[in-house]
Amino acid sequence: MVPSILILFLVAIAFLSSSLVVIQEPYEALVERLGRYKRTLKAGVNFIIPLVEKVVIRALMSERLLDVPPQQTITKDNVSLEVDAIVYWQIVNLKRAYYAIDNIENALENLVLTNLRGEIGRLEMNQTFSGIKEINQALLEQIDSITDSWGVKLIRVEVRDITPPKTIIESIEQERAAESKRLASIIEAQGGAQSMKILADALGMDSNSPEFIQFIIAQRYIDTNEKLTNSPNSKIFFMNPSALNETLTNLLEYERSNLRKIDLPPESPPENE
């Protein structure tokens, strides 16, 4: 009698232990009865019927991160870009997520890549760098409308890096360097013209007059001779005065033609006293 009671007691314990299911927060679980969906178990203590029901999946219901690996995309102007993104997503309906789609993360990754290529393909290369925020928003709206039927909610999509080919990067750097050099030349020319205007005013001369231009050429001639004298490789040479006068005349005409090309900034009107 005692052994029979003990056996029944052990069977009851085994039955209870196999029917007891504890789900931790923030997980949920699906229960099937004889191969068909029966119910969803929430976090906490739950009971199932042993041998008849079983838990087929336990899934995390909190926000998840999906890292989409870098992919090659083509812009509207046929530039190949390497783009990668991250996706924040969450299961909101475990039944649909389990039965409506196989391998959610793989399906999400393929969906993001397809839509990402489409968005990049609509834009020219320069627009992709300035339009990342718009690309993220467009991807979120397009993908979330599809994943809703999967029981999945897309929280946000972020394009992290857009990397153009090395040749494009070098071309951009050369273009920036050329633009910087051009701006520096303009500023230097304007500064030189302004300083000449100030010097002419101080001397009481017209900056476009032959006398003032001749003064500037003479000053440059003196400066050049001083540099030649201070040079360790300097040499003493003599020049025919007539040739010197002809050279200065040519320099004068050359400098005069160049100075006329410089646009002096407009003079500010005198203040009313």
PDB file of C-alpha atoms in Angstrom:
ATOM      1  CA  MET A   1       0.000   0.000   0.000  1.00  0.00           C
ATOM      2  CA  VAL A   2       2.732   2.402   0.971  1.00  0.00           C
ATOM      3  CA  PRO A   3       4.753   1.819  -2.223  1.00  0.00           C
ATOM      4  CA  SER A   4       1.647   2.503  -4.342  1.00  0.00           C
ATOM      5  CA  ILE A   5       1.005   5.778  -2.552  1.00  0.00           C
ATOM      6  CA  LEU A   6       4.634   6.737  -2.972  1.00  0.00           C
ATOM      7  CA  ILE A   7       4.486   5.961  -6.672  1.00  0.00           C
ATOM      8  CA  LEU A   8       1.317   8.029  -7.081  1.00  0.00           C
ATOM      9  CA  PHE A   9       2.934  10.862  -5.172  1.00  0.00           C
ATOM     10  CA  LEU A  10       5.992  10.808  -7.411  1.00  0.00           C
ATOM     11  CA  VAL A  11       3.825  10.706 -10.514  1.00  0.00           C
ATOM     12  CA  ALA A  12       1.837  13.682  -9.270  1.00  0.00           C
ATOM     13  CA  ILE A  13       5.040  15.627  -8.638  1.00  0.00           C
ATOM     14  CA  ALA A  14       6.339  14.777 -12.104  1.00  0.00           C
ATOM     15  CA  PHE A  15       3.014  15.793 -13.622  1.00  0.00           C
ATOM     16  CA  LEU A  16       3.015  19.106 -11.810  1.00  0.00           C
ATOM     17  CA  SER A  17       6.639  19.840 -12.659  1.00  0.00           C
ATOM     18  CA  SER A  18       6.073  19.115 -16.337  1.00  0.00           C
ATOM     19  CA  SER A  19       2.946  21.240 -16.394  1.00  0.00           C
ATOM     20  CA  LEU A  20       4.550  24.183 -14.609  1.00  0.00           C
ATOM     21  CA  VAL A  21       6.086  26.782 -16.953  1.00  0.00           C
ATOM     22  CA  VAL A  22       7.799  29.906 -15.628  1.00  0.00           C
ATOM     23  CA  ILE A  23       8.280  32.745 -18.128  1.00  0.00           C
ATOM     24  CA  GLN A  24      10.736  35.475 -17.189  1.00  0.00           C
ATOM     25  CA  GLU A  25      10.264  39.141 -17.972  1.00  0.00           C
ATOM     26  CA  PRO A  26      10.449  40.414 -20.771  1.00  0.00           C
ATOM     27  CA  TYR A  27       9.826  37.098 -22.577  1.00  0.00           C
ATOM     28  CA  GLU A  28       6.662  35.492 -23.875  1.00  0.00           C
ATOM     29  CA  ALA A  29       6.025  31.940 -25.046  1.00  0.00           C
ATOM     30  CA  LEU A  30       3.698  30.140 -27.463  1.00  0.00           C
ATOM     31  CA  VAL A  31       1.828  26.946 -26.565  1.00  0.00           C
ATOM     32  CA  GLU A  32       0.605  24.419 -29.093  1.00  0.00           C
ATOM     33  CA  ARG A  33      -1.933  21.708 -28.344  1.00  0.00           C
ATOM     34  CA  LEU A  34      -1.589  18.641 -30.534  1.00  0.00           C
ATOM     35  CA  GLY A  35       0.391  20.636 -33.101  1.00  0.00           C
ATOM     36  CA  ARG A  36      -1.894  23.671 -33.284  1.00  0.00           C
ATOM     37  CA  TYR A  37      -1.560  27.080 -31.693  1.00  0.00           C
ATOM     38  CA  LYS A  38      -3.432  27.265 -28.388  1.00  0.00           C
ATOM     39  CA  ARG A  39      -2.353  30.380 -26.472  1.00  0.00           C
ATOM     40  CA  THR A  40       0.419  32.837 -25.597  1.00  0.00           C
ATOM     41  CA  LEU A  41       2.038  32.650 -22.185  1.00  0.00           C
ATOM     42  CA  LYS A  42       2.945  35.927 -20.514  1.00  0.00           C
ATOM     43  CA  ALA A  43       5.708  36.520 -17.965  1.00  0.00           C
ATOM     44  CA  GLY A  44       5.119  34.675 -14.678  1.00  0.00           C
ATOM     45  CA  VAL A  45       3.926  31.205 -13.640  1.00  0.00           C
ATOM     46  CA  ASN A  46       1.858  29.302 -16.224  1.00  0.00           C
ATOM     47  CA  PHE A  47       0.477  25.788 -16.517  1.00  0.00           C
ATOM     48  CA  ILE A  48       0.165  23.511 -19.530  1.00  0.00           C
ATOM     49  CA  ILE A  49      -1.223  20.032 -20.006  1.00  0.00           C
ATOM     50  CA  PRO A  50       1.685  17.568 -20.210  1.00  0.00           C
ATOM     51  CA  LEU A  51       1.888  15.307 -23.288  1.00  0.00           C
ATOM     52  CA  VAL A  52      -0.918  17.298 -24.927  1.00  0.00           C
ATOM     53  CA  GLU A  53       0.507  20.809 -24.891  1.00  0.00           C
ATOM     54  CA  LYS A  54       4.057  22.072 -25.328  1.00  0.00           C
ATOM     55  CA  VAL A  55       5.921  25.332 -25.451  1.00  0.00           C
ATOM     56  CA  VAL A  56       7.218  25.792 -28.996  1.00  0.00           C
ATOM     57  CA  ILE A  57       9.071  29.110 -28.567  1.00  0.00           C
ATOM     58  CA  ARG A  58      10.157  31.653 -25.992  1.00  0.00           C
ATOM     59  CA  ALA A  59      10.929  35.070 -27.446  1.00  0.00           C
ATOM     60  CA  LEU A  60      12.328  38.357 -26.178  1.00  0.00           C
ATOM     61  CA  MET A  61       9.667  41.074 -26.378  1.00  0.00           C
ATOM     62  CA  SER A  62      11.893  44.084 -25.638  1.00  0.00           C
ATOM     63  CA  GLU A  63      13.703  46.264 -28.197  1.00  0.00           C
ATOM     64  CA  ARG A  64      16.431  44.570 -30.234  1.00  0.00           C
ATOM     65  CA  LEU A  65      19.293  45.736 -32.432  1.00  0.00           C
ATOM     66  CA  LEU A  66      20.000  44.387 -35.911  1.00  0.00           C
ATOM     67  CA  ASP A  67      23.344  45.354 -37.459  1.00  0.00           C
ATOM     68  CA  VAL A  68      23.071  45.366 -41.250  1.00  0.00           C
ATOM     69  CA  PRO A  69      26.514  44.663 -42.781  1.00  0.00           C
ATOM     70  CA  PRO A  70      28.047  47.094 -45.321  1.00  0.00           C
ATOM     71  CA  GLN A  71      26.602  46.732 -48.817  1.00  0.00           C
ATOM     72  CA  GLN A  72      27.445  48.139 -52.239  1.00  0.00           C
ATOM     73  CA  THR A  73      24.808  50.514 -53.619  1.00  0.00           C
ATOM     74  CA  ILE A  74      24.644  52.617 -56.792  1.00  0.00           C
ATOM     75  CA  THR A  75      23.582  56.267 -56.785  1.00  0.00           C
ATOM     76  CA  LYS A  76      21.525  58.002 -59.456  1.00  0.00           C
ATOM     77  CA  ASP A  77      24.722  59.355 -61.035  1.00  0.00           C
ATOM     78  CA  ASN A  78      26.259  55.837 -61.144  1.00  0.00           C
ATOM     79  CA  VAL A  79      28.652  56.154 -58.195  1.00  0.00           C
ATOM     80  CA  SER A  80      29.238  53.008 -56.153  1.00  0.00           C
ATOM     81  CA  LEU A  81      28.871  53.597 -52.395  1.00  0.00           C
ATOM     82  CA  GLU A  82      29.393  51.252 -49.471  1.00  0.00           C
ATOM     83  CA  VAL A  83      26.574  51.753 -46.977  1.00  0.00           C
ATOM     84  CA  ASP A  84      25.763  50.093 -43.663  1.00  0.00           C
ATOM     85  CA  ALA A  85      22.893  50.612 -41.240  1.00  0.00           C
ATOM     86  CA  ILE A  86      21.444  49.517 -37.924  1.00  0.00           C
ATOM     87  CA  VAL A  87      17.806  48.717 -37.186  1.00  0.00           C
ATOM     88  CA  TYR A  88      16.019  48.888 -33.837  1.00  0.00           C
ATOM     89  CA  TRP A  89      12.986  46.592 -33.791  1.00  0.00           C
ATOM     90  CA  GLN A  90      10.607  44.840 -31.433  1.00  0.00           C
ATOM     91  CA  ILE A  91       8.154  41.921 -31.511  1.00  0.00           C
ATOM     92  CA  VAL A  92       4.684  43.166 -30.615  1.00  0.00           C
ATOM     93  CA  ASN A  93       2.700  40.063 -31.573  1.00  0.00           C
ATOM     94  CA  LEU A  94       4.549  36.809 -30.936  1.00  0.00           C
ATOM     95  CA  LYS A  95       1.941  34.613 -32.646  1.00  0.00           C
ATOM     96  CA  ARG A  96       2.236  36.468 -35.958  1.00  0.00           C
ATOM     97  CA  ALA A  97       6.021  36.773 -35.648  1.00  0.00           C
ATOM     98  CA  TYR A  98       6.319  32.982 -35.257  1.00  0.00           C
ATOM     99  CA  TYR A  99       3.781  31.803 -37.803  1.00  0.00           C
ATOM    100  CA  ALA A 100       3.794  34.583 -40.427  1.00  0.00           C
ATOM    101  CA  ILE A 101       7.516  34.734 -41.209  1.00  0.00           C
ATOM    102  CA  ASP A 102      10.464  32.380 -41.017  1.00  0.00           C
ATOM    103  CA  ASN A 103      13.677  33.805 -39.494  1.00  0.00           C
ATOM    104  CA  ILE A 104      12.638  37.348 -38.651  1.00  0.00           C
ATOM    105  CA  GLU A 105      16.144  38.825 -38.450  1.00  0.00           C
ATOM    106  CA  ASN A 106      17.141  37.471 -41.856  1.00  0.00           C
ATOM    107  CA  ALA A 107      13.895  38.765 -43.372  1.00  0.00           C
ATOM    108  CA  LEU A 108      14.413  42.203 -41.771  1.00  0.00           C
ATOM    109  CA  GLU A 109      17.991  42.418 -43.040  1.00  0.00           C
ATOM    110  CA  ASN A 110      16.970  41.597 -46.615  1.00  0.00           C
ATOM    111  CA  LEU A 111      14.090  44.063 -46.440  1.00  0.00           C
ATOM    112  CA  VAL A 112      16.347  46.864 -45.169  1.00  0.00           C
ATOM    113  CA  LEU A 113      18.952  46.186 -47.860  1.00  0.00           C
ATOM    114  CA  THR A 114      16.368  46.190 -50.651  1.00  0.00           C
ATOM    115  CA  ASN A 115      14.828  49.478 -49.563  1.00  0.00           C
ATOM    116  CA  LEU A 116      18.219  51.017 -48.800  1.00  0.00           C
ATOM    117  CA  ARG A 117      19.444  50.327 -52.328  1.00  0.00           C
ATOM    118  CA  GLY A 118      16.231  51.838 -53.678  1.00  0.00           C
ATOM    119  CA  GLU A 119      16.594  55.033 -51.626  1.00  0.00           C
ATOM    120  CA  ILE A 120      20.270  55.497 -52.530  1.00  0.00           C
ATOM    121  CA  GLY A 121      19.450  54.855 -56.193  1.00  0.00           C
ATOM    122  CA  ARG A 122      17.042  57.815 -56.221  1.00  0.00           C
ATOM    123  CA  LEU A 123      19.744  60.270 -55.110  1.00  0.00           C
ATOM    124  CA  GLU A 124      22.964  61.622 -56.544  1.00  0.00           C
ATOM    125  CA  MET A 125      26.129  61.072 -54.537  1.00  0.00           C
ATOM    126  CA  ASN A 126      26.256  64.566 -52.996  1.00  0.00           C
ATOM    127  CA  GLN A 127      22.615  64.265 -51.913  1.00  0.00           C
ATOM    128  CA  THR A 128      23.242  61.039 -49.990  1.00  0.00           C
ATOM    129  CA  PHE A 129      25.602  62.718 -47.512  1.00  0.00           C
ATOM    130  CA  SER A 130      23.273  65.633 -46.817  1.00  0.00           C
ATOM    131  CA  GLY A 131      20.079  63.570 -46.891  1.00  0.00           C
ATOM    132  CA  ILE A 132      20.813  60.815 -44.338  1.00  0.00           C
ATOM    133  CA  LYS A 133      18.003  61.984 -42.059  1.00  0.00           C
ATOM    134  CA  GLU A 134      15.499  61.830 -44.924  1.00  0.00           C
ATOM    135  CA  ILE A 135      16.804  58.395 -45.971  1.00  0.00           C
ATOM    136  CA  ASN A 136      16.336  57.072 -42.417  1.00  0.00           C
ATOM    137  CA  GLN A 137      12.773  58.382 -42.249  1.00  0.00           C
ATOM    138  CA  ALA A 138      11.857  56.949 -45.660  1.00  0.00           C
ATOM    139  CA  LEU A 139      13.274  53.528 -44.724  1.00  0.00           C
ATOM    140  CA  LEU A 140      11.386  53.524 -41.430  1.00  0.00           C
ATOM    141  CA  GLU A 141       8.045  54.286 -43.084  1.00  0.00           C
ATOM    142  CA  GLN A 142       8.488  51.800 -45.935  1.00  0.00           C
ATOM    143  CA  ILE A 143       9.729  48.875 -43.843  1.00  0.00           C
ATOM    144  CA  ASP A 144       7.400  49.385 -40.881  1.00  0.00           C
ATOM    145  CA  SER A 145       4.357  49.189 -43.153  1.00  0.00           C
ATOM    146  CA  ILE A 146       5.515  45.729 -44.282  1.00  0.00           C
ATOM    147  CA  THR A 147       6.631  44.314 -40.933  1.00  0.00           C
ATOM    148  CA  ASP A 148       3.317  45.216 -39.284  1.00  0.00           C
ATOM    149  CA  SER A 149       1.812  42.040 -40.743  1.00  0.00           C
ATOM    150  CA  TRP A 150       4.683  40.075 -39.179  1.00  0.00           C
ATOM    151  CA  GLY A 151       3.860  41.269 -35.677  1.00  0.00           C
ATOM    152  CA  VAL A 152       7.083  43.308 -35.681  1.00  0.00           C
ATOM    153  CA  LYS A 153       7.426  47.009 -34.939  1.00  0.00           C
ATOM    154  CA  LEU A 154      10.316  48.998 -36.420  1.00  0.00           C
ATOM    155  CA  ILE A 155      11.420  51.639 -33.921  1.00  0.00           C
ATOM    156  CA  ARG A 156      14.076  53.397 -35.986  1.00  0.00           C
ATOM    157  CA  VAL A 157      16.523  52.880 -38.832  1.00  0.00           C
ATOM    158  CA  GLU A 158      19.912  54.607 -38.901  1.00  0.00           C
ATOM    159  CA  VAL A 159      22.304  54.745 -41.839  1.00  0.00           C
ATOM    160  CA  ARG A 160      25.701  54.920 -40.131  1.00  0.00           C
ATOM    161  CA  ASP A 161      28.398  55.139 -42.789  1.00  0.00           C
ATOM    162  CA  ILE A 162      28.381  56.066 -46.468  1.00  0.00           C
ATOM    163  CA  THR A 163      31.786  55.378 -47.979  1.00  0.00           C
ATOM    164  CA  PRO A 164      32.561  56.408 -51.577  1.00  0.00           C
ATOM    165  CA  PRO A 165      35.386  54.764 -53.588  1.00  0.00           C
ATOM    166  CA  LYS A 166      38.971  55.858 -52.897  1.00  0.00           C
ATOM    167  CA  THR A 167      39.190  57.626 -56.265  1.00  0.00           C
ATOM    168  CA  ILE A 168      36.120  59.727 -55.425  1.00  0.00           C
ATOM    169  CA  ILE A 169      37.566  60.668 -52.031  1.00  0.00           C
ATOM    170  CA  GLU A 170      40.844  61.757 -53.639  1.00  0.00           C
ATOM    171  CA  SER A 171      38.950  63.776 -56.257  1.00  0.00           C
ATOM    172  CA  ILE A 172      36.909  65.547 -53.568  1.00  0.00           C
ATOM    173  CA  GLU A 173      40.063  66.357 -51.585  1.00  0.00           C
ATOM    174  CA  GLN A 174      41.774  67.760 -54.694  1.00  0.00           C
ATOM    175  CA  GLU A 175      38.695  69.849 -55.497  1.00  0.00           C
ATOM    176  CA  ARG A 176      38.622  71.255 -51.966  1.00  0.00           C
ATOM    177  CA  ALA A 177      42.348  72.032 -52.086  1.00  0.00           C
ATOM    178  CA  ALA A 178      41.942  73.820 -55.437  1.00  0.00           C
ATOM    179  CA  GLU A 179      39.002  75.839 -54.118  1.00  0.00           C
ATOM    180  CA  SER A 180      40.964  76.829 -51.008  1.00  0.00           C
ATOM    181  CA  LYS A 181      43.924  77.889 -53.166  1.00  0.00           C
ATOM    182  CA  ARG A 182      41.626  79.912 -55.434  1.00  0.00           C
ATOM    183  CA  LEU A 183      40.042  81.722 -52.487  1.00  0.00           C
ATOM    184  CA  ALA A 184      43.473  82.398 -50.987  1.00  0.00           C
ATOM    185  CA  SER A 185      44.641  83.905 -54.290  1.00  0.00           C
ATOM    186  CA  ILE A 186      41.587  86.154 -54.469  1.00  0.00           C
ATOM    187  CA  ILE A 187      42.055  87.313 -50.873  1.00  0.00           C
ATOM    188  CA  GLU A 188      45.761  87.950 -51.476  1.00  0.00           C
ATOM    189  CA  ALA A 189      45.029  89.945 -54.646  1.00  0.00           C
ATOM    190  CA  GLN A 190      42.350  92.001 -52.918  1.00  0.00           C
ATOM    191  CA  GLY A 191      44.653  92.619 -49.956  1.00  0.00           C
ATOM    192  CA  GLY A 192      47.461  93.745 -52.258  1.00  0.00           C
ATOM    193  CA  ALA A 193      45.146  96.074 -54.136  1.00  0.00           C
ATOM    194  CA  GLN A 194      43.818  97.526 -50.881  1.00  0.00           C
ATOM    195  CA  SER A 195      47.324  98.094 -49.497  1.00  0.00           C
ATOM    196  CA  MET A 196      48.352  99.842 -52.734  1.00  0.00           C
ATOM    197  CA  LYS A 197      45.291 102.062 -52.483  1.00  0.00           C
ATOM    198  CA  ILE A 198      46.211 103.002 -48.918  1.00  0.00           C
ATOM    199  CA  LEU A 199      49.824 103.688 -49.931  1.00  0.00           C
ATOM    200  CA  ALA A 200      48.703 105.871 -52.879  1.00  0.00           C
ATOM    201  CA  ASP A 201      46.413 107.880 -50.584  1.00  0.00           C
ATOM    202  CA  ALA A 202      49.271 108.351 -48.109  1.00  0.00           C
ATOM    203  CA  LEU A 203      51.516 109.658 -50.905  1.00  0.00           C
ATOM    204  CA  GLY A 204      48.759 111.841 -52.298  1.00  0.00           C
ATOM    205  CA  MET A 205      48.858 110.054 -55.637  1.00  0.00           C
ATOM    206  CA  ASP A 206      46.357 108.303 -57.873  1.00  0.00           C
ATOM    207  CA  SER A 207      46.799 104.517 -57.569  1.00  0.00           C
ATOM    208  CA  ASN A 208      46.323 104.168 -61.348  1.00  0.00           C
ATOM    209  CA  SER A 209      48.710 106.934 -62.322  1.00  0.00           C
ATOM    210  CA  PRO A 210      51.975 106.122 -64.171  1.00  0.00           C
ATOM    211  CA  GLU A 211      53.962 107.900 -61.437  1.00  0.00           C
ATOM    212  CA  PHE A 212      52.595 105.678 -58.695  1.00  0.00           C
ATOM    213  CA  ILE A 213      53.040 102.490 -60.739  1.00  0.00           C
ATOM    214  CA  GLN A 214      56.619 103.535 -61.498  1.00  0.00           C
ATOM    215  CA  PHE A 215      57.167 104.080 -57.763  1.00  0.00           C
ATOM    216  CA  ILE A 216      55.901 100.547 -57.007  1.00  0.00           C
ATOM    217  CA  ILE A 217      58.157  99.020 -59.714  1.00  0.00           C
ATOM    218  CA  ALA A 218      61.154 100.869 -58.371  1.00  0.00           C
ATOM    219  CA  GLN A 219      60.370  99.667 -54.855  1.00  0.00           C
ATOM    220  CA  ARG A 220      60.137  96.087 -56.047  1.00  0.00           C
ATOM    221  CA  TYR A 221      63.392  96.504 -57.973  1.00  0.00           C
ATOM    222  CA  ILE A 222      65.166  97.669 -54.806  1.00  0.00           C
ATOM    223  CA  ASP A 223      63.695  94.814 -52.752  1.00  0.00           C
ATOM    224  CA  THR A 224      64.824  92.291 -55.343  1.00  0.00           C
ATOM    225  CA  ASN A 225      68.381  93.688 -55.356  1.00  0.00           C
ATOM    226  CA  GLU A 226      68.509  93.463 -51.562  1.00  0.00           C
ATOM    227  CA  LYS A 227      67.468  89.809 -51.672  1.00  0.00           C
ATOM    228  CA  LEU A 228      70.107  89.069 -54.319  1.00  0.00           C
ATOM    229  CA  THR A 229      72.766  90.816 -52.248  1.00  0.00           C
ATOM    230  CA  ASN A 230      71.905  88.820 -49.112  1.00  0.00           C
ATOM    231  CA  SER A 231      71.872  85.526 -50.973  1.00  0.00           C
ATOM    232  CA  PRO A 232      74.967  83.285 -50.411  1.00  0.00           C
ATOM    233  CA  ASN A 233      75.036  82.597 -54.159  1.00  0.00           C
ATOM    234  CA  SER A 234      74.723  86.223 -55.176  1.00  0.00           C
ATOM    235  CA  LYS A 235      76.821  87.551 -58.039  1.00  0.00           C
ATOM    236  CA  ILE A 236      77.696  91.093 -59.132  1.00  0.00           C
ATOM    237  CA  PHE A 237      76.552  91.940 -62.636  1.00  0.00           C
ATOM    238  CA  PHE A 238      76.459  95.123 -64.711  1.00  0.00           C
ATOM    239  CA  MET A 239      73.707  96.179 -67.073  1.00  0.00           C
ATOM    240  CA  ASN A 240      73.780  98.707 -69.876  1.00  0.00           C
ATOM    241  CA  PRO A 241      71.825 101.784 -68.694  1.00  0.00           C
ATOM    242  CA  SER A 242      69.930 101.932 -71.987  1.00  0.00           C
ATOM    243  CA  ALA A 243      68.944  98.277 -71.576  1.00  0.00           C
ATOM    244  CA  LEU A 244      67.998  98.992 -67.974  1.00  0.00           C
ATOM    245  CA  ASN A 245      65.739 101.854 -69.019  1.00  0.00           C
ATOM    246  CA  GLU A 246      64.136  99.661 -71.674  1.00  0.00           C
ATOM    247  CA  THR A 247      63.609  96.885 -69.132  1.00  0.00           C
ATOM    248  CA  LEU A 248      62.013  99.237 -66.616  1.00  0.00           C
ATOM    249  CA  THR A 249      59.780 100.626 -69.347  1.00  0.00           C
ATOM    250  CA  ASN A 250      58.620  97.121 -70.231  1.00  0.00           C
ATOM    251  CA  LEU A 251      58.083  96.302 -66.584  1.00  0.00           C
ATOM    252  CA  LEU A 252      56.122  99.491 -66.190  1.00  0.00           C
ATOM    253  CA  GLU A 253      53.791  98.622 -69.034  1.00  0.00           C
ATOM    254  CA  TYR A 254      53.418  95.037 -67.753  1.00  0.00           C
ATOM    255  CA  GLU A 255      52.643  96.107 -64.191  1.00  0.00           C
ATOM    256  CA  ARG A 256      50.248  98.779 -65.415  1.00  0.00           C
ATOM    257  CA  SER A 257      48.274  96.255 -67.468  1.00  0.00           C
ATOM    258  CA  ASN A 258      48.125  93.822 -64.534  1.00  0.00           C
ATOM    259  CA  LEU A 259      47.111  96.400 -61.983  1.00  0.00           C
ATOM    260  CA  ARG A 260      44.207  97.494 -64.147  1.00  0.00           C
ATOM    261  CA  LYS A 261      42.822  93.969 -63.883  1.00  0.00           C
ATOM    262  CA  ILE A 262      42.615  94.130 -60.094  1.00  0.00           C
ATOM    263  CA  ASP A 263      39.220  95.256 -58.847  1.00  0.00           C
ATOM    264  CA  LEU A 264      39.707  97.549 -55.915  1.00  0.00           C
ATOM    265  CA  PRO A 265      36.971  97.372 -53.267  1.00  0.00           C
ATOM    266  CA  PRO A 266      34.614 100.346 -53.417  1.00  0.00           C
ATOM    267  CA  GLU A 267      35.446 103.226 -51.130  1.00  0.00           C
ATOM    268  CA  SER A 268      33.057 103.702 -48.256  1.00  0.00           C
ATOM    269  CA  PRO A 269      31.158 107.018 -48.455  1.00  0.00           C
ATOM    270  CA  PRO A 270      32.361 109.668 -46.015  1.00  0.00           C
ATOM    271  CA  GLU A 271      30.449 109.849 -42.774  1.00  0.00           C
ATOM    272  CA  ASN A 272      28.296 112.878 -42.215  1.00  0.00           C
ATOM    273  CA  GLU A 273      29.676 114.986 -39.492  1.00  0.00           C
TER     274      GLU A 273
END
